[in-house]
Short mmCIF file of C-alpha atoms in Angstrom, two decimals:
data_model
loop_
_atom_site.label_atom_id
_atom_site.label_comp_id
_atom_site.label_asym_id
_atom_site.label_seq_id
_atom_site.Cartn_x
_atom_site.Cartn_y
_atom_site.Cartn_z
CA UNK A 651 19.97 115.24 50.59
CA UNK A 652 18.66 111.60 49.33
CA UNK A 653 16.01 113.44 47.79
CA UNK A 654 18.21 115.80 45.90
CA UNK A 655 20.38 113.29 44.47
CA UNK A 656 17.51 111.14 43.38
CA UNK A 657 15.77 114.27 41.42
CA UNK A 658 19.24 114.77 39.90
CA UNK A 659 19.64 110.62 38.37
CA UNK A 660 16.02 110.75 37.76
CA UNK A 661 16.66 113.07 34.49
CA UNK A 662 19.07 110.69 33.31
CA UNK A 663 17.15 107.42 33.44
CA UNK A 664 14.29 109.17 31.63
CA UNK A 665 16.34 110.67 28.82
CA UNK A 666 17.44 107.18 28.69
CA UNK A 667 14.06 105.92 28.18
CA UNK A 668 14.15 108.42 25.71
CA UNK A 669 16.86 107.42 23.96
CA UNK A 670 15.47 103.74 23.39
CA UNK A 671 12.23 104.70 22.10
CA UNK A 672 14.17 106.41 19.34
CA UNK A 673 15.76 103.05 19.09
CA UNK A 674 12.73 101.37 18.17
CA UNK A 675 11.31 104.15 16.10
CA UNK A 676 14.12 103.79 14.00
CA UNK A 677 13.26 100.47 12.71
CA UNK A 678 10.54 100.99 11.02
CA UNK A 679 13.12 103.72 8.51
CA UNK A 680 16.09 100.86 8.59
CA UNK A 681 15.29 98.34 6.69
CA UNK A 682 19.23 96.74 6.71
CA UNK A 683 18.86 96.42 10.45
CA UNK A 684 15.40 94.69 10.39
CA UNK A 685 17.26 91.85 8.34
CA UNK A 686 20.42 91.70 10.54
CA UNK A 687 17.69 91.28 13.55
CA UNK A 688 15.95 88.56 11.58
CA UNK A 689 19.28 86.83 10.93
CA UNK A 690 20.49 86.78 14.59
CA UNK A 691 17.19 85.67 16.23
CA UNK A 692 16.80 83.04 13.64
CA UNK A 693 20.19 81.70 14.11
CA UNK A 694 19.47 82.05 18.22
CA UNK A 695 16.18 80.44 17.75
CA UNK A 696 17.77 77.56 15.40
CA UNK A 697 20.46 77.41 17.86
CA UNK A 698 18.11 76.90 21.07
CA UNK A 699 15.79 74.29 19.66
CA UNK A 700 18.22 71.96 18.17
CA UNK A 701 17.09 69.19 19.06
CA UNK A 702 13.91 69.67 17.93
CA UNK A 703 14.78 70.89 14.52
CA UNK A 704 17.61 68.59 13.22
CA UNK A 705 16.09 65.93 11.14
CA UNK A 706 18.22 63.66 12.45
CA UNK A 707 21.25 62.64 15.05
CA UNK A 708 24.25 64.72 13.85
CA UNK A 709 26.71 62.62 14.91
CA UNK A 710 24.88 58.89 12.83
CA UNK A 711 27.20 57.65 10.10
CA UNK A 712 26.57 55.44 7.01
CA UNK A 713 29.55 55.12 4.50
CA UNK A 714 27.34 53.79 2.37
CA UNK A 715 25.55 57.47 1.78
CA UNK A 716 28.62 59.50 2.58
CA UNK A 717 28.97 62.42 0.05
CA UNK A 718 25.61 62.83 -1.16
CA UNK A 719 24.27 65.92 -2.71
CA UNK A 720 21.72 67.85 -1.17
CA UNK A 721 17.88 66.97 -1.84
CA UNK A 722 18.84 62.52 -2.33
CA UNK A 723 16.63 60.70 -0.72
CA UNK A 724 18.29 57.43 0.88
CA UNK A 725 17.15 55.06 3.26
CA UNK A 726 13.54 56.45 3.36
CA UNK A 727 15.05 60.18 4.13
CA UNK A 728 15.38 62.98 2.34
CA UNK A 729 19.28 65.13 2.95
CA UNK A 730 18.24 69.05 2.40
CA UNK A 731 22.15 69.59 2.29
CA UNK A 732 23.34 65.91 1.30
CA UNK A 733 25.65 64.47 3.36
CA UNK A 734 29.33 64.54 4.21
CA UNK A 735 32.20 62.00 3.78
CA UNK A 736 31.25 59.79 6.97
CA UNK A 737 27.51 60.20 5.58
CA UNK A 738 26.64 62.27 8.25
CA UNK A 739 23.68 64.87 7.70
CA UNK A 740 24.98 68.24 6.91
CA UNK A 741 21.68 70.05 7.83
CA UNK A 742 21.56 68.26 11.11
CA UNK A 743 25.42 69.22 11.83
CA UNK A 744 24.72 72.84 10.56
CA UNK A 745 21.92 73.55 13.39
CA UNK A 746 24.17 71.49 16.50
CA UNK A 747 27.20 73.57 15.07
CA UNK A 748 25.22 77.03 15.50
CA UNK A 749 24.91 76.33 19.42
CA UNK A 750 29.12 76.01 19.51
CA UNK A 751 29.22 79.13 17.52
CA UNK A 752 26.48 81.37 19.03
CA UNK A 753 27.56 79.92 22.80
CA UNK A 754 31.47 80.82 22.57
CA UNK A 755 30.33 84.98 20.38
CA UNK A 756 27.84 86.08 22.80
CA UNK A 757 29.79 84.67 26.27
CA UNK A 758 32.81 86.10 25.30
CA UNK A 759 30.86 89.31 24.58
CA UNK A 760 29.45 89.27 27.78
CA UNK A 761 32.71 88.31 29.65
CA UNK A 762 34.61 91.12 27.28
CA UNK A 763 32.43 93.50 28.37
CA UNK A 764 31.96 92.49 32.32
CA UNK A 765 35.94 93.04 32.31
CA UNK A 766 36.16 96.20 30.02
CA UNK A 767 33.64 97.70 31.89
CA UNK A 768 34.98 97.32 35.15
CA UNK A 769 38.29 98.26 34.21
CA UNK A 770 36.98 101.32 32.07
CA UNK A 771 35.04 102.63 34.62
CA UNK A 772 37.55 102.47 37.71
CA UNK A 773 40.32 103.78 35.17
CA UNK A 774 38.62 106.70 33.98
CA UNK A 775 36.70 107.90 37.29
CA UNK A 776 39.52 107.85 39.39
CA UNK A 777 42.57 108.49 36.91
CA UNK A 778 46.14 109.29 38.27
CA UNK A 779 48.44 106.94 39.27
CA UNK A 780 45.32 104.33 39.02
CA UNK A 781 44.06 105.52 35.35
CA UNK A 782 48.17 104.78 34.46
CA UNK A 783 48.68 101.53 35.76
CA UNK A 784 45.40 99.88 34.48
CA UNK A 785 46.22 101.47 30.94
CA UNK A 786 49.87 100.04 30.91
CA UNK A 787 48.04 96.39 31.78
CA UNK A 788 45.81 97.05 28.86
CA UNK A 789 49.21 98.18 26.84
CA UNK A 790 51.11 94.48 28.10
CA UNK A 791 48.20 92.27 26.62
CA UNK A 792 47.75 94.24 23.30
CA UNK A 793 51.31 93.45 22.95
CA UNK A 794 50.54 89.97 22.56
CA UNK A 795 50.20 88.67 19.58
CA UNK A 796 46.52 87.48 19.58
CA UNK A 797 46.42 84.59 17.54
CA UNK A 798 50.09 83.61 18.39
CA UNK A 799 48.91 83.40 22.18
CA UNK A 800 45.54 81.70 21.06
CA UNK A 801 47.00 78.73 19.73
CA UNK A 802 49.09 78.21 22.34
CA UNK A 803 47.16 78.32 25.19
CA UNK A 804 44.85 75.72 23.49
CA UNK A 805 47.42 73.22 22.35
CA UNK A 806 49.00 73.02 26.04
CA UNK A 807 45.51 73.12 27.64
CA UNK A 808 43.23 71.13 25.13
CA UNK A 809 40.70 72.63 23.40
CA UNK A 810 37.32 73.11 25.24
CA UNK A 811 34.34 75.89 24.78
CA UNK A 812 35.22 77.61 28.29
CA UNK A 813 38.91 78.10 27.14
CA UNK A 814 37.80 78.94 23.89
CA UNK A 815 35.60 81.65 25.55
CA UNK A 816 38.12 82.95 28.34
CA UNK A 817 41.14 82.81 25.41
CA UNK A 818 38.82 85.31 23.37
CA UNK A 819 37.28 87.68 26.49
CA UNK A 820 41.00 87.88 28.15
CA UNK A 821 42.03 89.77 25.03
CA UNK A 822 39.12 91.94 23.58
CA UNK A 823 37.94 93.07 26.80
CA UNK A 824 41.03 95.99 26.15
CA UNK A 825 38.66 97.03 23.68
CA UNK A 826 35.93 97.79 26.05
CA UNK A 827 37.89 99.51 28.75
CA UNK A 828 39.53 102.00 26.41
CA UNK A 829 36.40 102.93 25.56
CA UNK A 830 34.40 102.92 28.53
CA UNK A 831 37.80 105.10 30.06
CA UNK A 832 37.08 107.74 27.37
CA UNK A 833 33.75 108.32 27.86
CA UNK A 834 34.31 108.57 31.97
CA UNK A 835 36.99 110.63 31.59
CA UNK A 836 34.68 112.65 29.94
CA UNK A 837 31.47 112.30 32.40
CA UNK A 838 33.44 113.01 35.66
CA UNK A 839 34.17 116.41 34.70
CA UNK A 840 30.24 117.13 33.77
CA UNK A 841 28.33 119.48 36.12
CA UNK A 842 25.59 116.85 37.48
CA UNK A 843 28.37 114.24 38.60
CA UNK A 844 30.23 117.39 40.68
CA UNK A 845 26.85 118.03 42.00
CA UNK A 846 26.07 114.81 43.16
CA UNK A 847 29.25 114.81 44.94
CA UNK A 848 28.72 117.86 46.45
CA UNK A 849 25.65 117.06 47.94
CA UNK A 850 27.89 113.94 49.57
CA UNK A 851 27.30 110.87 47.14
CA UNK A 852 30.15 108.13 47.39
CA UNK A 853 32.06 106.97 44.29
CA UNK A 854 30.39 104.06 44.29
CA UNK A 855 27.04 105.47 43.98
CA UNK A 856 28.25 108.21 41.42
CA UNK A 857 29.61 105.55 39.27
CA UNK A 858 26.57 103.44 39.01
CA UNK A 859 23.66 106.61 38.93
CA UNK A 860 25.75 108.62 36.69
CA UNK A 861 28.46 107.15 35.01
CA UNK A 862 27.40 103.88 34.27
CA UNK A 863 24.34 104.76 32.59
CA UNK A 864 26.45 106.64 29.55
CA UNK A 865 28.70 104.12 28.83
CA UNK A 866 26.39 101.59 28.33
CA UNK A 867 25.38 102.62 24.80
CA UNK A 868 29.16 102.36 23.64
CA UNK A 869 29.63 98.78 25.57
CA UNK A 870 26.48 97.84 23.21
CA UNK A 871 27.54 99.21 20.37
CA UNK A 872 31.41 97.25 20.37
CA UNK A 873 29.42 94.10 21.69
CA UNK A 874 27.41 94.14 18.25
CA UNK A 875 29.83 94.77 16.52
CA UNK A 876 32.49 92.33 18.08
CA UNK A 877 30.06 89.54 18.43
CA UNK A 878 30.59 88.78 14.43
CA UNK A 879 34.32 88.76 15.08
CA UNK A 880 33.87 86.19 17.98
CA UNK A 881 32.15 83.92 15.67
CA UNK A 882 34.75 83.83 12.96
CA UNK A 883 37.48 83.56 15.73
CA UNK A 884 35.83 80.57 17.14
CA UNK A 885 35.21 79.13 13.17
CA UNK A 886 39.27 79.73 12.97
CA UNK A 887 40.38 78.06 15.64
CA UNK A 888 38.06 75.65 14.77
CA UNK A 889 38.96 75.05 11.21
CA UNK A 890 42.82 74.88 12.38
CA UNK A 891 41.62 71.90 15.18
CA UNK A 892 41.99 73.95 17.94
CA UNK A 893 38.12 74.47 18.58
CA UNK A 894 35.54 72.13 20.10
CA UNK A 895 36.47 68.61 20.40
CA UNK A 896 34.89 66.61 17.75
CA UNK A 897 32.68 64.79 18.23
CA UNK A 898 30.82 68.25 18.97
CA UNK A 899 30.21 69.85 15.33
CA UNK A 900 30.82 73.30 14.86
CA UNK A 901 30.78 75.49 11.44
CA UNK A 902 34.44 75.95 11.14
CA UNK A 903 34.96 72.24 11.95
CA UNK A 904 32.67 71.38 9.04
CA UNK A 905 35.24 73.76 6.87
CA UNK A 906 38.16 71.64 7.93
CA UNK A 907 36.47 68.48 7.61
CA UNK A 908 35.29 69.44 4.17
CA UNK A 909 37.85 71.21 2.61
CA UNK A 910 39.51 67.84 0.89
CA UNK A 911 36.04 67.81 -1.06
CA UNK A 912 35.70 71.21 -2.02
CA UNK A 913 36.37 70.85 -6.11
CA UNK A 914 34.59 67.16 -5.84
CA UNK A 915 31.40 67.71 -3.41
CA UNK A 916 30.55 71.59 -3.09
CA UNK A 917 27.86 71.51 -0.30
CA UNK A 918 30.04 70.38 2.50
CA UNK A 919 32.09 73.24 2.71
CA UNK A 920 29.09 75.72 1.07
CA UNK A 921 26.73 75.33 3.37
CA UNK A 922 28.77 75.58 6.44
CA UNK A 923 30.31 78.66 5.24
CA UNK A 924 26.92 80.91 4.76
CA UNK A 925 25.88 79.52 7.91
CA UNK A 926 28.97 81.94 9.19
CA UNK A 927 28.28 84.60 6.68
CA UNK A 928 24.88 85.18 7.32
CA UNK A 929 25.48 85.01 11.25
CA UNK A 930 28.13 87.45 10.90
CA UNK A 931 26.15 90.02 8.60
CA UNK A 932 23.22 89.83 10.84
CA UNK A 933 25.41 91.01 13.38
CA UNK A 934 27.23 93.88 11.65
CA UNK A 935 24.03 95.16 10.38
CA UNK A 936 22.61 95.06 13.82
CA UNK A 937 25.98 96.65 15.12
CA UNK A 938 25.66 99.78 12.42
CA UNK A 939 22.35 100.13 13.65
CA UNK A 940 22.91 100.64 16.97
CA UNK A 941 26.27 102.81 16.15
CA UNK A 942 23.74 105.13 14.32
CA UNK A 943 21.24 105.33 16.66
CA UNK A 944 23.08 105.30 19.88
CA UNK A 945 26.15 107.60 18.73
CA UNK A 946 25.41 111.09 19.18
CA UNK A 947 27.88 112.27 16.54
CA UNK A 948 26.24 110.06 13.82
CA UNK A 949 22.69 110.75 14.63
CA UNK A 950 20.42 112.74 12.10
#
């Protein structure tokens, strides 16, 4: 009976196989999504090595160099991005600020998803009075307003990276499970799932051979395509004071910081800000890509 059940799973891991091959076929036809992957690993890369990439310490002040435009060379250094109005390096706070940034998208991604998935899967497998209650929960906290609750929670609290990154997952993992609930909904009622049953295969066992392995292609998908939104969530909150505590740098902080100097000293709000649109469009691209290539409806 083992047997049987494995020889019925099997299929489905190798058309999964399948499935990613096309993945990375695709590439080589998409140039948009080679650039959003070269965006995103060189803002991960930047990110990781940090410390051995800034120039200098991010947080060293010198009033006496404070607002300097980019390529001045004062005491014996050249600023790629000038300086801003402590006379801090702005290329130095740009690479520390992509670690703040990168750290609170792709953990609340992961967290979002964990939850969603969870929630998704035990919604939409067993339905009923279960599939009801879990959707009214996921009903209550789209009722709140998002940024409303945000704000909140951070001024009582005080504003750290982990409550940055549970504030964001405890609200966009609704996304996921709505999702994930469709597409099990869907699965349950195939032919191979009643089959495995049949031959005497638990729920838990159905649910990760079967189930799981379909819905990971949409979780992917809305985590690409979320992990954009993250970022500018974290830049907002940031920008509004509600982010990391300084002195940790971060891009949106920069924005705040620099936003008095905007008509007067360009590059300390410039700079910060295509640090966040280049992050983001590396993602979307990537996102789109994957939407293409994993969707069935959208494939060629």
């Amino acid at each position: 009976m083992s047997r049987s059940i494995d020889v019925i799973h099997g299929g489905e891991w190798a058309a999964a196989a399948a499935q990613w091959a096309r993945v990375l076929r695709s590439l080589r036809r998409q140039k948009s999504a080679v650039l959003g992957i070269v965006l995103l690993a060189l803002a991960v890369v930047v990110a990781l090595f940090a410390p051995y990439l800034a120039p200098m310490d991010p947080g060293s002040q010198a009033l006496g160099r404070n607002l300097l435009p980019p390529l001045t060379v004062a005491d014996g250094r050249m600023f790629l991005m000038g300086t801003d109005h402590l006379g801090r390096d702005i290329l130095s706070r740009l690479i520390f600020s992509g670690r703040v940034s990168l750290t609170v998208g792709f953990f609340s991604v992961l967290f979002s998803a964990a939850i969603g998935l969870a929630i998704g899967l035990v919604s939409g497998y067993y339905g009923g009075r279960v599939d009801f209650c879990l959707m009214r929960l996921v009903d209550l906290v789209l009722s709140f307003p998002f940024i409303l609750l945000a704000l909140a929670t951070i001024a009582i609290l005080g504003p750290s990276i982990l409550l940055i990154i549970a504030v964001i997952s405890l609200r966009i993992w609704v996304v996921f499970a709505r999702v994930v609930r469709g597409v099990s909904l869907s699965i349950r009622e195939r032919e191979f799932v009643q089959a495995a049953l049949a031959l005497g295969a638990g729920d838990l066992r159905v649910i990760a051979r079967h189930i799981l392995p379909n819905v990971l292609s949409p979780c992917i998908i809305i985590g690409s395509l979320y992990l954009g939104r993250m970022i500018i969530i974290e830049s907002g909150l940031s920008f509004l004071g509600l982010g990391v505590p300084p002195p940790t740098p971060s891009w949106g902080g920069m924005l705040s910081e620099g936003r008095n100097y905007i008509y007067t000293s360009w590059w300390v709000v410039t700079f910060p800000g295509l640090s966040i649109m280049l992050t983001v469009l590396g993602s979307n691209l990537v996102g789109d890509w994957l939407r293409n290539i994993l969707d069935p409806r959208l494939r060629d």
